[in-house]
Structures are given as C-alpha cells and as structure tokens.
Tab-separated table of C-alpha atoms in Angstrom:
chain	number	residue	atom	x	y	z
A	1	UNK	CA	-37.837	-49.164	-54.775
A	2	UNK	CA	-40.757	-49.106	-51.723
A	3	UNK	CA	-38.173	-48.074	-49.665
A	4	UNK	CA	-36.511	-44.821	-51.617
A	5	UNK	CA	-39.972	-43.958	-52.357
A	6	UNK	CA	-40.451	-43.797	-48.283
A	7	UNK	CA	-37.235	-42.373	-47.664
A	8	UNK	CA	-38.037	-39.377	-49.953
A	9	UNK	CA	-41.426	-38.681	-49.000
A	10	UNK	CA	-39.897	-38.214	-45.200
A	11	UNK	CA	-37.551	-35.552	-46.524
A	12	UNK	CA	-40.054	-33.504	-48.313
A	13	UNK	CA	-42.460	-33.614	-45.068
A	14	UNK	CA	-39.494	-32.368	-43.012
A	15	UNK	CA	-38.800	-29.417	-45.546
A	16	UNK	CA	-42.840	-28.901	-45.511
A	17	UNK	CA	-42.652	-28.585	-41.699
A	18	UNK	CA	-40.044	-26.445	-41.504
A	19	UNK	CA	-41.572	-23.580	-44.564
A	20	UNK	CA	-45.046	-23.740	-42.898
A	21	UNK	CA	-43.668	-23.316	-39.611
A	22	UNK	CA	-41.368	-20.985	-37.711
A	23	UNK	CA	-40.030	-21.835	-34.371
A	24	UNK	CA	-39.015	-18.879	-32.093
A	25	UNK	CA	-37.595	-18.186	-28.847
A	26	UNK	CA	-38.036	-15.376	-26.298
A	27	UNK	CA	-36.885	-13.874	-23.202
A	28	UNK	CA	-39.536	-13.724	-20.203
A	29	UNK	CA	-40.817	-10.553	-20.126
A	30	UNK	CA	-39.774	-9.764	-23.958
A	31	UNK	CA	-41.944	-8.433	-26.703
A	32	UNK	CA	-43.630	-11.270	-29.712
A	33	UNK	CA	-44.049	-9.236	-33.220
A	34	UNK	CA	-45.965	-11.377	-35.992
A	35	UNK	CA	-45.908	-10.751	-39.516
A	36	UNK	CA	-48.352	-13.134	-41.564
A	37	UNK	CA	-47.422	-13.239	-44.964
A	38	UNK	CA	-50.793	-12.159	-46.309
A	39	UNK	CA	-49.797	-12.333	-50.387
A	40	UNK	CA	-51.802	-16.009	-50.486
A	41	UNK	CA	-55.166	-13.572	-49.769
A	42	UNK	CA	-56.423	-12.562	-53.362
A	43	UNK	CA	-59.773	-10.590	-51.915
A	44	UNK	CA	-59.528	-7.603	-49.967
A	45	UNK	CA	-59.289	-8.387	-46.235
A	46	UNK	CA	-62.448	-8.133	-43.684
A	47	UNK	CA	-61.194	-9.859	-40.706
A	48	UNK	CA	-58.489	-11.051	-38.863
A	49	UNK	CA	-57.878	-14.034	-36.406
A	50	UNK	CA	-55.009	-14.862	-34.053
A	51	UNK	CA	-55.561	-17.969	-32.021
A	52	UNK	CA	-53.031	-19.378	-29.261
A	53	UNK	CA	-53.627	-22.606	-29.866
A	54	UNK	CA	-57.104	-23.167	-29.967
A	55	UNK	CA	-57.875	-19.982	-28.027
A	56	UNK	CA	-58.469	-16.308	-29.367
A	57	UNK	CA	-56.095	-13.615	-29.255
A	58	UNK	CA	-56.938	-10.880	-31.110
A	59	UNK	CA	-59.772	-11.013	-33.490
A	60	UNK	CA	-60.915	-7.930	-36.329
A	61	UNK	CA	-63.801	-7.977	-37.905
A	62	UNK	CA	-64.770	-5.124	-40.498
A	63	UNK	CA	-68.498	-5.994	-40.983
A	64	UNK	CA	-68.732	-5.257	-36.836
A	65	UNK	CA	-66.398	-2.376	-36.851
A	66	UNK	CA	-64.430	-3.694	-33.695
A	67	UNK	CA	-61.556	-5.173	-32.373
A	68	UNK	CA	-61.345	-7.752	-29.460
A	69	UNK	CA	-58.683	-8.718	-27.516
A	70	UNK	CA	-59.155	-12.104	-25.169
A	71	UNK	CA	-58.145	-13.273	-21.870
A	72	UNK	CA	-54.987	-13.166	-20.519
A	73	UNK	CA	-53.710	-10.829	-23.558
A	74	UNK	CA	-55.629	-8.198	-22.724
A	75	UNK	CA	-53.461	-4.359	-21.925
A	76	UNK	CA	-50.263	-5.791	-23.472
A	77	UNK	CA	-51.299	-6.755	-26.845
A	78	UNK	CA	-52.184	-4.689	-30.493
A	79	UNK	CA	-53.422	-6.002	-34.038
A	80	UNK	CA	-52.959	-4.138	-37.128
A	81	UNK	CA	-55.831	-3.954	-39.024
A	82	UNK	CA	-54.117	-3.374	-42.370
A	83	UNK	CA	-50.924	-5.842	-42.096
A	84	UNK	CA	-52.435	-8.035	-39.924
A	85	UNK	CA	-49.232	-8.039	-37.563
A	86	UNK	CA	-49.681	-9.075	-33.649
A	87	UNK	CA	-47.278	-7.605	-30.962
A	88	UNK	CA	-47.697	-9.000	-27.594
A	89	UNK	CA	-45.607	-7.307	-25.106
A	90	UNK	CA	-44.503	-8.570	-21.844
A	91	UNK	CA	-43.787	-11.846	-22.716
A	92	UNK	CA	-44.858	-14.697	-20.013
A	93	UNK	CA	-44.049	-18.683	-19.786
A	94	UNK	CA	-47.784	-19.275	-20.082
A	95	UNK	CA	-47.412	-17.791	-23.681
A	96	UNK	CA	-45.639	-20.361	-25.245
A	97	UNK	CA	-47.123	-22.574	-27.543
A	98	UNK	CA	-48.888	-22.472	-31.556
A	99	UNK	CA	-49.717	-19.704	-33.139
A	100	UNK	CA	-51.852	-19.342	-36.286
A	101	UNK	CA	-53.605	-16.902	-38.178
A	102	UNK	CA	-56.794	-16.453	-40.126
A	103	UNK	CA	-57.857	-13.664	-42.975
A	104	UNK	CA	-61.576	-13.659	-43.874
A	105	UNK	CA	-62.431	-16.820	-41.660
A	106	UNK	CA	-59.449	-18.450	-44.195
A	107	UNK	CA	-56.610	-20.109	-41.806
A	108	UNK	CA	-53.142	-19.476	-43.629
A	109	UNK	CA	-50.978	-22.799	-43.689
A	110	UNK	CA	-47.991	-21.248	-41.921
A	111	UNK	CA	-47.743	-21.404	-38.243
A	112	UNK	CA	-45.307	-20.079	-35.364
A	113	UNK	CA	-44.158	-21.934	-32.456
A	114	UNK	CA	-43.249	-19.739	-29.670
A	115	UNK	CA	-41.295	-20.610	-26.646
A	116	UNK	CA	-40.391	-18.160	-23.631
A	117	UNK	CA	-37.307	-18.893	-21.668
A	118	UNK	CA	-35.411	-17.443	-19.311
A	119	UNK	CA	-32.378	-15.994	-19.042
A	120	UNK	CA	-29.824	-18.329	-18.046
A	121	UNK	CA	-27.986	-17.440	-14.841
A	122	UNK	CA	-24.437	-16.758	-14.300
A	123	UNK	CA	-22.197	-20.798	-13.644
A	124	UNK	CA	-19.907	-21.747	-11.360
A	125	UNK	CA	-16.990	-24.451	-11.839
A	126	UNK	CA	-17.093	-27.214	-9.332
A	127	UNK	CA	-14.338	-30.141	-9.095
A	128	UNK	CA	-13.886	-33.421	-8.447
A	129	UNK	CA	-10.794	-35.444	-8.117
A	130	UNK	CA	-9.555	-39.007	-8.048
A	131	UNK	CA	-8.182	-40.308	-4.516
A	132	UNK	CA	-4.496	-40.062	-6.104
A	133	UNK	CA	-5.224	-36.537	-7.807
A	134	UNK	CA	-4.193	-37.095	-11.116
A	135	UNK	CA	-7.171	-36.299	-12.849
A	136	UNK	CA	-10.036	-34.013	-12.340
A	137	UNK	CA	-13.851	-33.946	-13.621
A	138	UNK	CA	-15.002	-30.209	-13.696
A	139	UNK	CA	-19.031	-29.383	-13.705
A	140	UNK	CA	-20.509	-26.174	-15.562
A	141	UNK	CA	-23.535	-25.502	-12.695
A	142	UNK	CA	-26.167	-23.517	-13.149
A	143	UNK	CA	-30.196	-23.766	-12.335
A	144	UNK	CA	-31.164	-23.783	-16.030
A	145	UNK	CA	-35.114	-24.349	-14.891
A	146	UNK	CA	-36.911	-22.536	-17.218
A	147	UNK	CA	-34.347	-21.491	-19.194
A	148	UNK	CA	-33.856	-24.515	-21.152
A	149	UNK	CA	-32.632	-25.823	-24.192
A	150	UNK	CA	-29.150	-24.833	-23.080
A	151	UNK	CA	-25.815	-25.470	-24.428
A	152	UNK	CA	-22.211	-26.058	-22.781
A	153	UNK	CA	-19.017	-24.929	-24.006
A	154	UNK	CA	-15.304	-24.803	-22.152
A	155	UNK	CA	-12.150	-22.568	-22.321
A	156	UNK	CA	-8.595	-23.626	-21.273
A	157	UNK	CA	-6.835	-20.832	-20.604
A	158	UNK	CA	-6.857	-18.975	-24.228
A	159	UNK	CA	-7.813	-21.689	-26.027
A	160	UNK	CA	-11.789	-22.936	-26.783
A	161	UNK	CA	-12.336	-26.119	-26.033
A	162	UNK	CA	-13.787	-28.731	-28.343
A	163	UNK	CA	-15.688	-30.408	-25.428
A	164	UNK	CA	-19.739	-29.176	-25.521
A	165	UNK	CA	-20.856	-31.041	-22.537
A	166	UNK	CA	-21.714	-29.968	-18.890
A	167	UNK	CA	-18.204	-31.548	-17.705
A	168	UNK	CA	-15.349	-31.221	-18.512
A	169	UNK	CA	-12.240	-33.623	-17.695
A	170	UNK	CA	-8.521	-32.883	-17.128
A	171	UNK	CA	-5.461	-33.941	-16.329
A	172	UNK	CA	-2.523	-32.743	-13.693
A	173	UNK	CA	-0.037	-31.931	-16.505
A	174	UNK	CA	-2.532	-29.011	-17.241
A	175	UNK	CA	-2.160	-27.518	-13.624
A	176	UNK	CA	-2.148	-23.577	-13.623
A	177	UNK	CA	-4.288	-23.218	-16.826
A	178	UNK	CA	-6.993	-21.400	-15.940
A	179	UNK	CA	-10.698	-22.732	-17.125
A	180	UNK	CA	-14.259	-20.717	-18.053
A	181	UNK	CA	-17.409	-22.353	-18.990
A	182	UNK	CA	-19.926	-20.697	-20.709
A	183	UNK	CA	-24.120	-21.530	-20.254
A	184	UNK	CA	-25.623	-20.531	-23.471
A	185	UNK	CA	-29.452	-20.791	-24.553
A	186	UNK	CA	-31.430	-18.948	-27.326
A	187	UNK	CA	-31.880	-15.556	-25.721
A	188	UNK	CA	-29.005	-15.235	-23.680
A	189	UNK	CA	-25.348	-16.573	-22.342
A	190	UNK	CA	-23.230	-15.887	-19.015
A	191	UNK	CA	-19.272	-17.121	-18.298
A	192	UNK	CA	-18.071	-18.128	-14.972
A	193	UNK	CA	-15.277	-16.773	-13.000
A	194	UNK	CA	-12.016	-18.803	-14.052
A	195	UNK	CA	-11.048	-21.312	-11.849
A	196	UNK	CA	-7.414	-22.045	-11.741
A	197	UNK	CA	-4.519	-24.427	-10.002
A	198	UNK	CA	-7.386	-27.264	-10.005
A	199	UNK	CA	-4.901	-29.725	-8.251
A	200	UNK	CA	-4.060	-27.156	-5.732
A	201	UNK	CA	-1.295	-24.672	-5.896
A	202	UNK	CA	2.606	-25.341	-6.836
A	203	UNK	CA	5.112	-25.887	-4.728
A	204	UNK	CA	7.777	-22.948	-4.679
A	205	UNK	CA	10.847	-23.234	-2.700
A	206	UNK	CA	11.371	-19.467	-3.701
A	207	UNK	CA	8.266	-18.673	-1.388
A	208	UNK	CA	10.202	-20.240	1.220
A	209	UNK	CA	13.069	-18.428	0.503
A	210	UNK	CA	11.428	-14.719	0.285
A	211	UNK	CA	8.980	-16.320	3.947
A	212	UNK	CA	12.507	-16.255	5.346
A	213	UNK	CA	14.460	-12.993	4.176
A	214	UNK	CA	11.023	-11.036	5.559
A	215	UNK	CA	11.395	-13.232	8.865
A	216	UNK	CA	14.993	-12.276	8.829
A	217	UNK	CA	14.668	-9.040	8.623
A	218	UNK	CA	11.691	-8.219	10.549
A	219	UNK	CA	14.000	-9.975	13.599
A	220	UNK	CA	16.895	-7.864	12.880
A	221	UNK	CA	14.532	-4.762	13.213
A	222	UNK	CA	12.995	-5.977	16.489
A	223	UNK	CA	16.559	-6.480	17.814
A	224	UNK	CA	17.685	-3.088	16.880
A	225	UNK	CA	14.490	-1.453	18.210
A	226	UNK	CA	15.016	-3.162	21.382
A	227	UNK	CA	18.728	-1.675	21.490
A	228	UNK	CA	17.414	1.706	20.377
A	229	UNK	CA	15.031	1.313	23.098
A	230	UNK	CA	17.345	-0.049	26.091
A	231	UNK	CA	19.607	2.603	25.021
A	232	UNK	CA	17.180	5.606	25.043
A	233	UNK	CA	16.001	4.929	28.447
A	234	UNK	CA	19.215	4.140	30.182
A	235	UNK	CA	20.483	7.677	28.548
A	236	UNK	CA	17.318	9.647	28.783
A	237	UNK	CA	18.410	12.466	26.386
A	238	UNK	CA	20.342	12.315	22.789
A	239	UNK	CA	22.806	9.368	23.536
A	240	UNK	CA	20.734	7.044	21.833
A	241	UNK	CA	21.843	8.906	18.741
A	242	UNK	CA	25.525	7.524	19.807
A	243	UNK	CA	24.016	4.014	19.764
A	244	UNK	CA	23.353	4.335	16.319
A	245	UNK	CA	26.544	5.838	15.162
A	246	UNK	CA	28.444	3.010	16.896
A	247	UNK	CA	26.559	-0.122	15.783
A	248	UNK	CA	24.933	1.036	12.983
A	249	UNK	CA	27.565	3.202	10.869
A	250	UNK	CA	26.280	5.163	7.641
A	251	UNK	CA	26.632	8.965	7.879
A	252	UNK	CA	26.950	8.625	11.911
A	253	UNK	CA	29.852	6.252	12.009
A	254	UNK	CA	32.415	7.611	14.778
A	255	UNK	CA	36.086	8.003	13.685
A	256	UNK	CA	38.254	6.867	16.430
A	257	UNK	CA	40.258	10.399	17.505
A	258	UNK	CA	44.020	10.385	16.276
A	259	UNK	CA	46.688	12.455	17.970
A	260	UNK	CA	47.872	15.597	16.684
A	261	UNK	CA	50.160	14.360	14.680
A	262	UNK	CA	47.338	11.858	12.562
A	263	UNK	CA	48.840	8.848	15.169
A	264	UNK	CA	46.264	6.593	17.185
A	265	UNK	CA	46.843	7.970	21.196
A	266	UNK	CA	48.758	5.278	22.762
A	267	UNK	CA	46.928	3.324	25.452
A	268	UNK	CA	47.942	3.917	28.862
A	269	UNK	CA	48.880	7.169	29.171
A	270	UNK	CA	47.951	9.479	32.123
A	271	UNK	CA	46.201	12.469	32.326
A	272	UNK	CA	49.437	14.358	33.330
A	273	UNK	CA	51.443	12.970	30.182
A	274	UNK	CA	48.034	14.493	28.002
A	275	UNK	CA	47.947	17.178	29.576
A	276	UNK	CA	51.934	18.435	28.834
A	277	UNK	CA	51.365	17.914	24.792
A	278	UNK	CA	47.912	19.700	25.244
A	279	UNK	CA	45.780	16.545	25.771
A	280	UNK	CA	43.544	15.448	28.247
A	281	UNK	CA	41.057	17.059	30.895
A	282	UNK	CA	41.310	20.763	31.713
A	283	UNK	CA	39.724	21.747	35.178
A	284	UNK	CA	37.267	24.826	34.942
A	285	UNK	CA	35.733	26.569	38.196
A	286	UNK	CA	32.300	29.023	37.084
A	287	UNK	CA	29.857	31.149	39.231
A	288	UNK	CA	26.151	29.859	38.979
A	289	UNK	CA	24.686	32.220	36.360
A	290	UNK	CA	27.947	33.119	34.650
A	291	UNK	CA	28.420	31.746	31.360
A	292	UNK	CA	30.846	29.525	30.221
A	293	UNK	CA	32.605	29.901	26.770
A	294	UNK	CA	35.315	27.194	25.406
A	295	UNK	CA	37.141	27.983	22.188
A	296	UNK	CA	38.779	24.630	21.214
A	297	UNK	CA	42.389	24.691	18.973
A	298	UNK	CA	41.133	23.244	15.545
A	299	UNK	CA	44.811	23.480	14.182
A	300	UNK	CA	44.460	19.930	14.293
A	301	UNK	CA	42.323	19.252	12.175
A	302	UNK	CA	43.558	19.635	8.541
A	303	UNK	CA	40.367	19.128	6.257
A	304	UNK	CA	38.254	22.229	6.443
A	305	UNK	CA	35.191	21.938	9.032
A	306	UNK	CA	32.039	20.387	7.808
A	307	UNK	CA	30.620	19.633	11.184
A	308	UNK	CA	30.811	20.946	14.812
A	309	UNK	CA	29.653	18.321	17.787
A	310	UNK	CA	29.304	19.513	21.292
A	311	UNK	CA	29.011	16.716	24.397
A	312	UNK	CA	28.124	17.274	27.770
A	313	UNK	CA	29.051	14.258	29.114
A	314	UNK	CA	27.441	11.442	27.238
A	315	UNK	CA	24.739	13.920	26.228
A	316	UNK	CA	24.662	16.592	22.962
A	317	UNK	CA	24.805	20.282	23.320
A	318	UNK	CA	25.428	21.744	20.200
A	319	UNK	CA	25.424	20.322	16.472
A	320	UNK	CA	26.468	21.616	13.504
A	321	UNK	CA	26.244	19.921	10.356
A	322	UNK	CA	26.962	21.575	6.751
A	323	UNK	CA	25.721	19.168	4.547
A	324	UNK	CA	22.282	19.599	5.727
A	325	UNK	CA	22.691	23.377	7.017
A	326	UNK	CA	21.269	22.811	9.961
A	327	UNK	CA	22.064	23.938	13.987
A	328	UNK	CA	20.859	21.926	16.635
A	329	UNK	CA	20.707	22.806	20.233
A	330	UNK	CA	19.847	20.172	22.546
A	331	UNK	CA	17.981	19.499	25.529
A	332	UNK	CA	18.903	21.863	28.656
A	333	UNK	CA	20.753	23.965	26.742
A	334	UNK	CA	18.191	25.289	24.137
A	335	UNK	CA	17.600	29.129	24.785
A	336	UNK	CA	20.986	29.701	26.601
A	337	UNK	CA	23.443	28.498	23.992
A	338	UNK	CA	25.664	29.194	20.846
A	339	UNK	CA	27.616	27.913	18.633
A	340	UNK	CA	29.852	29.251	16.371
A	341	UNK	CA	30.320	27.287	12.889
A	342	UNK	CA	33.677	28.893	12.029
A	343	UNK	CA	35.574	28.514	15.046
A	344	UNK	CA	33.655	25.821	16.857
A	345	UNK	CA	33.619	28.209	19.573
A	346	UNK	CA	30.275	27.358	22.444
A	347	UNK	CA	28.911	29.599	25.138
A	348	UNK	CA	26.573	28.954	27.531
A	349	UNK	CA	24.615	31.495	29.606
A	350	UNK	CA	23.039	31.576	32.545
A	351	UNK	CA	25.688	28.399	34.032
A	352	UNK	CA	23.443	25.538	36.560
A	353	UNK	CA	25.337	23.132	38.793
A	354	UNK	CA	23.850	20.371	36.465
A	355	UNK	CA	25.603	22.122	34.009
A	356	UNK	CA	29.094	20.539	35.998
A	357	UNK	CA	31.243	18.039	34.369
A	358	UNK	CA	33.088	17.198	31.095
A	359	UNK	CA	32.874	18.765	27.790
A	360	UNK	CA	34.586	17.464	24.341
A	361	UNK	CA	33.816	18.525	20.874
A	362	UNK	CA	34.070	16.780	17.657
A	363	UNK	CA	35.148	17.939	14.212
A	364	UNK	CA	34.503	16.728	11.105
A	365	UNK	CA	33.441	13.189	12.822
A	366	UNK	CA	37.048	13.618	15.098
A	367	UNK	CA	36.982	13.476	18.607
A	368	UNK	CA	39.277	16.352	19.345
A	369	UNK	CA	41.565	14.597	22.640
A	370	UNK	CA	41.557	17.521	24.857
A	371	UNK	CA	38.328	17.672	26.710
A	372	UNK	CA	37.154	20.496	29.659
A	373	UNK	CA	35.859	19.512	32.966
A	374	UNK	CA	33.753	22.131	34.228
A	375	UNK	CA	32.551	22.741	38.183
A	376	UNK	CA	29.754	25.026	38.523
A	377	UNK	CA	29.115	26.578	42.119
A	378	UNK	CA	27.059	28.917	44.359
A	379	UNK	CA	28.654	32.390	45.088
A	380	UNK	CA	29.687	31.125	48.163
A	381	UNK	CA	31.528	28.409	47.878
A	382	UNK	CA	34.546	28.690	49.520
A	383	UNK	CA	36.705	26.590	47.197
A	384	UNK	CA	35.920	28.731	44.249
A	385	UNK	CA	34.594	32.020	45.093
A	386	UNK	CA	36.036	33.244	48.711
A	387	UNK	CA	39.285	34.465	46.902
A	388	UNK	CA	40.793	30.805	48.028
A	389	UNK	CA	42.402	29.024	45.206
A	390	UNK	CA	40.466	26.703	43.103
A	391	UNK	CA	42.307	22.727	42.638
A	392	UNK	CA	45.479	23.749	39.836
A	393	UNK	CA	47.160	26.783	40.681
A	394	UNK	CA	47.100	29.665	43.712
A	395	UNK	CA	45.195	33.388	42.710
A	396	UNK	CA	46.615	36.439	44.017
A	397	UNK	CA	44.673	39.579	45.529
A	398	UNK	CA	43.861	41.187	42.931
A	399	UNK	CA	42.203	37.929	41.058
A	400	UNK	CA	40.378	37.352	44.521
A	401	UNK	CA	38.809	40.689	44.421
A	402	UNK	CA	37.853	39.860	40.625
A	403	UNK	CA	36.456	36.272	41.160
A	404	UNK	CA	33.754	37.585	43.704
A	405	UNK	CA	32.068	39.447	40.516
A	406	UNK	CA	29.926	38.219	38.066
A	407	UNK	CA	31.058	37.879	34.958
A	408	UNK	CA	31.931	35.034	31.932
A	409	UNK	CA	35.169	32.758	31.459
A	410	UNK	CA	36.557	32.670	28.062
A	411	UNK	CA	38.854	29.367	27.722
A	412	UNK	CA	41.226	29.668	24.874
A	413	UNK	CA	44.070	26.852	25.187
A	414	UNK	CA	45.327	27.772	28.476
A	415	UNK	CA	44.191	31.445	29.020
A	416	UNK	CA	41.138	32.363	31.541
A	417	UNK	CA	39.579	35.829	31.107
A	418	UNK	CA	37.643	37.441	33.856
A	419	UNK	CA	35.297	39.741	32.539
A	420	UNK	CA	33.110	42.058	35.297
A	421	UNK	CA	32.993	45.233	33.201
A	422	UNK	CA	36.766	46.557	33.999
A	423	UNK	CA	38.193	44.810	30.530
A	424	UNK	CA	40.860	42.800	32.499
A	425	UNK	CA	42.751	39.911	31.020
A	426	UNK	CA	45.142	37.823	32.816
A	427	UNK	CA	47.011	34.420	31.766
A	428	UNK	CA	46.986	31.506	34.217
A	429	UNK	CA	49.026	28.813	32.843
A	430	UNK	CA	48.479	26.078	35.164
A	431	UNK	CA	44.611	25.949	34.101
C-alpha cells in the first residue's frame, strides 16, 4: 500500500510540473511573447514583475508612474501595462533560462522555461563499408552545436525509414536506392542531398557496348576524313566530290556508262572501233580566246534529263541538277561558261591553253561514252592556225583563209562550224 501511495504522488507532481510550467523553444535571433494568465489576481493590478531567473526584466510600478527595463534587455524589449505581456525581440543564447512573473509584489505559480537554439544546418551522408563490401553504415553529419536537442530520421528511396538514429545501416541487395536524412530540432529541419549506388556503381556490359559503337564510328569518320582529305589535295579542285560518289554512294553513286544500246562497253576495244559506232575521243583544235561549244547526242539516253554533269578532265565544269534546281559552275570556268539544261549543250568563252584536254558529260548519273579532246593554241601555231591541217583530216583554201579569223566552234556529232561573221557552215566528217 506504501508503495501505490508513492507511485501516485510521483504522477500528480509530474502533471503539477508540467500545468505550472511551460517549456519553449526559439530560434536565435527570434522574438519571446509572454502572456501571464492574470485571472488568479482578484485586486486591480499596480505593478508588474518579470524576472530572468533571479534577475529583473521589466518591472511596472503604478504608485511611481514608470517603467524599467534592466540590463542586457534593454532597446529590444516592451511590457504591457494592462495585460502584463513581455515581448523580447532579438532573441540571444544568453536568454535562455526561467521565467516568472509577479502582479502586485504577488509571484504567480506558473513559470516558462525558455531555450534558444539554433537553426540546424544543412547534413551530409557519409559511408562506411566492411572490407568485403557487403554492408554499409551511413552517418547523418551535421555540427548541431547550439542547435541541440535534435532528432534523426532516414529515407530509402520513397519510402521513410523506421530507423531514428544518426546511422543508418544497409545492405548490398539495396544498391541503387537512393537515401536522404533529415536533421530536425524544435525550430527548424534541413535534408541532405541523396546519396545513391552506396557500393559503387553497376556493372553494365551495355556501356561497353554503346563505349564501342561511338569508338567505331568516330574511327570510321577519321578514316573517311583522311580519304576526303588525301583526295582533295592530290586533286586540288572538285574531284574530291568524285571520291565521295565512288566510295560513299547515296545520291552521288556513279552508274557505270552502258553502250547505246543499254549493253556494258566491252573491254578492250580501241579508240578506232569507238570511234566508227560514235564512241570514243573526238580531237578538237580552238584559237586562244575563241570559245568552244559541244552539243552532245542525248538520243541515248531514254529517261528524260534530271541532271547535266560537265568534266574537264578529272575536274567539274558545269552541273545541273533538277531536284535541287540548282546550276553550278566550277572553278576556272565561272564567268565564261553556260550550260544549257535542255540540251546539255556547254560553251565556253574566252578559250586558255589550260583549258586543253578531254571533256565528257554525264546524264542522269550516265557517263555518256563519247568524250571530246580539245587543243587550245596561240594564233600562230602552225599546226592549227597557218591554214596547215590540224591531226584528222586535210582543210582546203577556202577553210585556211577562215581558220586565221576569230570566231567559235560549234561541235554537233561530227559537224564543225566556223563562225567569223560571214555565216559559213561546212561539214568535216573526219573530225
């Protein structure tokens, strides 16, 4: 019976305790508002008390007429008169402690028990692992000096964790779940950055595989820039273009040239044996200045003409293409040459010596097989322009007298047309 009687007078002190007295918590530099419950004073209130402790505050007193405020809560601290409330602003960790508050020199049984904190500061995870790493201790950190009593609590990935404790242990079956602590105390909380992959990160044998496709491919574009390169500077103007066309396909890809009659040429043949069915190298002799103009025989070609390519050599001269309306001129010849999309028809003004040597034209992607081999010479070169006959057939008097003028050669299958302002046409058929 001594002993219940005990037991029961410990409860009702602990319920006492906690009615006459009110425990609070602030933030450093926060604002304290009191308000004594003054309903226990029956007479009419003439002065007010706060004491910190055992130290004055604020202090009223109506017989005096004034109010004092003490110390160190001086500037940042108000009493009202009629409520008795204190506010003291400003809040530092000096201020902590009792509380208590007296109406006409009466001290009222309740108290308040103030303590100022700080904020608590933002955590970080760290780890620690067993030798084998199979298991891993995480720590919540955080300087918590000053800011205590503070509390712990964990998240794995979206799911709170039961554990409220600065650490935090897991396991390597929980790899890639990502974890959050949170440092919590009466006036304010912070979470950490998620740390994930605690036992380091996966092994992927698809990383490997994309490492090497990129690798791959940033080899095969080195290669082909090197070609491309190699190519460009061994054929200083547009044959790089043919590079491309012949190793790389797509809309550039070169269609071997077939025969007239859709057949692939046979291999072997002469220039003579070309030359009788309309094939092979014609031989053209021009003036320096004149201009050169080569209509080639597109009855061959049976589709209707979508593109026009003109070679000089290895190098371009004119390009048509329709799908992208566009006409190129390259090179040497901008500014002196034209190209007709209909016909395929090119002239060139204003002929150079470098302008010498063998022209072919492409439709539609086809290498047409009959090609012209042009020789372009001074006005007084004897083999071409003294009236003697140029390499292919013999000119008679008349065509000597012509040749000596200046004028423009228009090559149409096997005709040649002289052109010096008299209108004259003749045929030559052994050009």
């Amino acid at each position: 019976m001594p002993k219940l009687t005990l037991i029961g007078l410990c409860f009702w002190l602990y319920v006492a305790q906690k009615l006459v007295s009110g425990d609070l918590y602030l933030k450093v530099g926060g604002e304290l508002v009191l308000k004594p419950d003054k309903s226990t004073v029956t007479d009419p209130i003439t002065s007010i008390l706060w004491k910190h402790g055992k130290n004055k505050v604020a202090e009223w007193d109506k017989d005096f007429g004034g109010l004092d405020i003490y110390a160190a809560f001086k500037e940042r601290t108000t009493l009202d008169q009629t409520s008795g409330e204190l506010r003291i602003r400003g809040l530092k960790k000096t201020d902590s402690g009792v509380y208590s508050v007296e109406f006409n020199s009466k001290l009222l049984h309740k108290t308040y028990t103030l303590s100022v904190i700080k904020a608590v500061p933002k955590p970080t995870i760290t780890s620690s692992c067993n030798p084998d790493k199979t298991s891993c201790t995480l720590t919540c950190e955080g300087d918590t000096t000053d800011a205590e009593p503070v509390t712990y609590s964990w998240e794995e990935g979206e799911r709170v964790s039961k554990v409220l404790d600065k650490e935090l242990s897991v396991s390597k079956s929980t790899n890639g779940i990502k974890y959050t602590c949170k440092l919590s105390n009466a006036v304010s909380s912070n979470v950490s950055e998620p740390v994930g992959e605690v036992f380091g990160p996966e092994r992927s044998s698809i990383g490997a595989v994309v490492t090497l496709v990129v690798v791959a491919i940033v080899a095969f574009a080195v290669i082909i820039g090197f070609l491309v390169w190699k190519k460009k500077t061994e054929y200083p103007q547009d044959t790089w273009i043919d590079f491309l066309r012949m190793y790389c396909g797509g809309i550039y890809g070169r269609i071997c040239a077939k025969g007239t009659d859709g057949v692939q040429p046979e291999q072997g043949k002469s220039n003579a044996d070309k030359a009788e069915k309309g094939q092979g190298d014609e031989d053209l002799y021009l003036k320096v200045g004149g201009e050169l103009v080569l209509t080639p025989d597109k009855s061959t070609v049976p589709d209707s003409i979508t593109s026009v390519l003109w070679k000089h050599e290895k190098s371009y001269v004119a390009e048509w293409e329709n799908e992208f309306d566009r006409l190129t001129i390259y090179g040497v010849f901008k500014g002196r040459t034209t190209l007709n999309q209909t016909t395929g028809e090119l002239r060139i003004s204003g002929l150079k010596k470098t302008d010498s040597g063998v022209y072919s034209v492409e439709f539609n992607r086809k290498l047409l097989d009959k090609t012209y081999k042009i020789s372009v010479s001074r006005g007084d070169d004897e083999t071409t322009m003294n009236g003697s006959a140029a390499p292919g057939g013999d000119l008679d008097a008349t065509e000597k007298g012509e040749a000596n003028g200046e004028g423009s050669v228009l090559l149409k299958e096997d005709t040649v047309k002289y052109d010096n302002g008299k209108g004259e046409t003749e045929e030559n058929s052994t050009l």
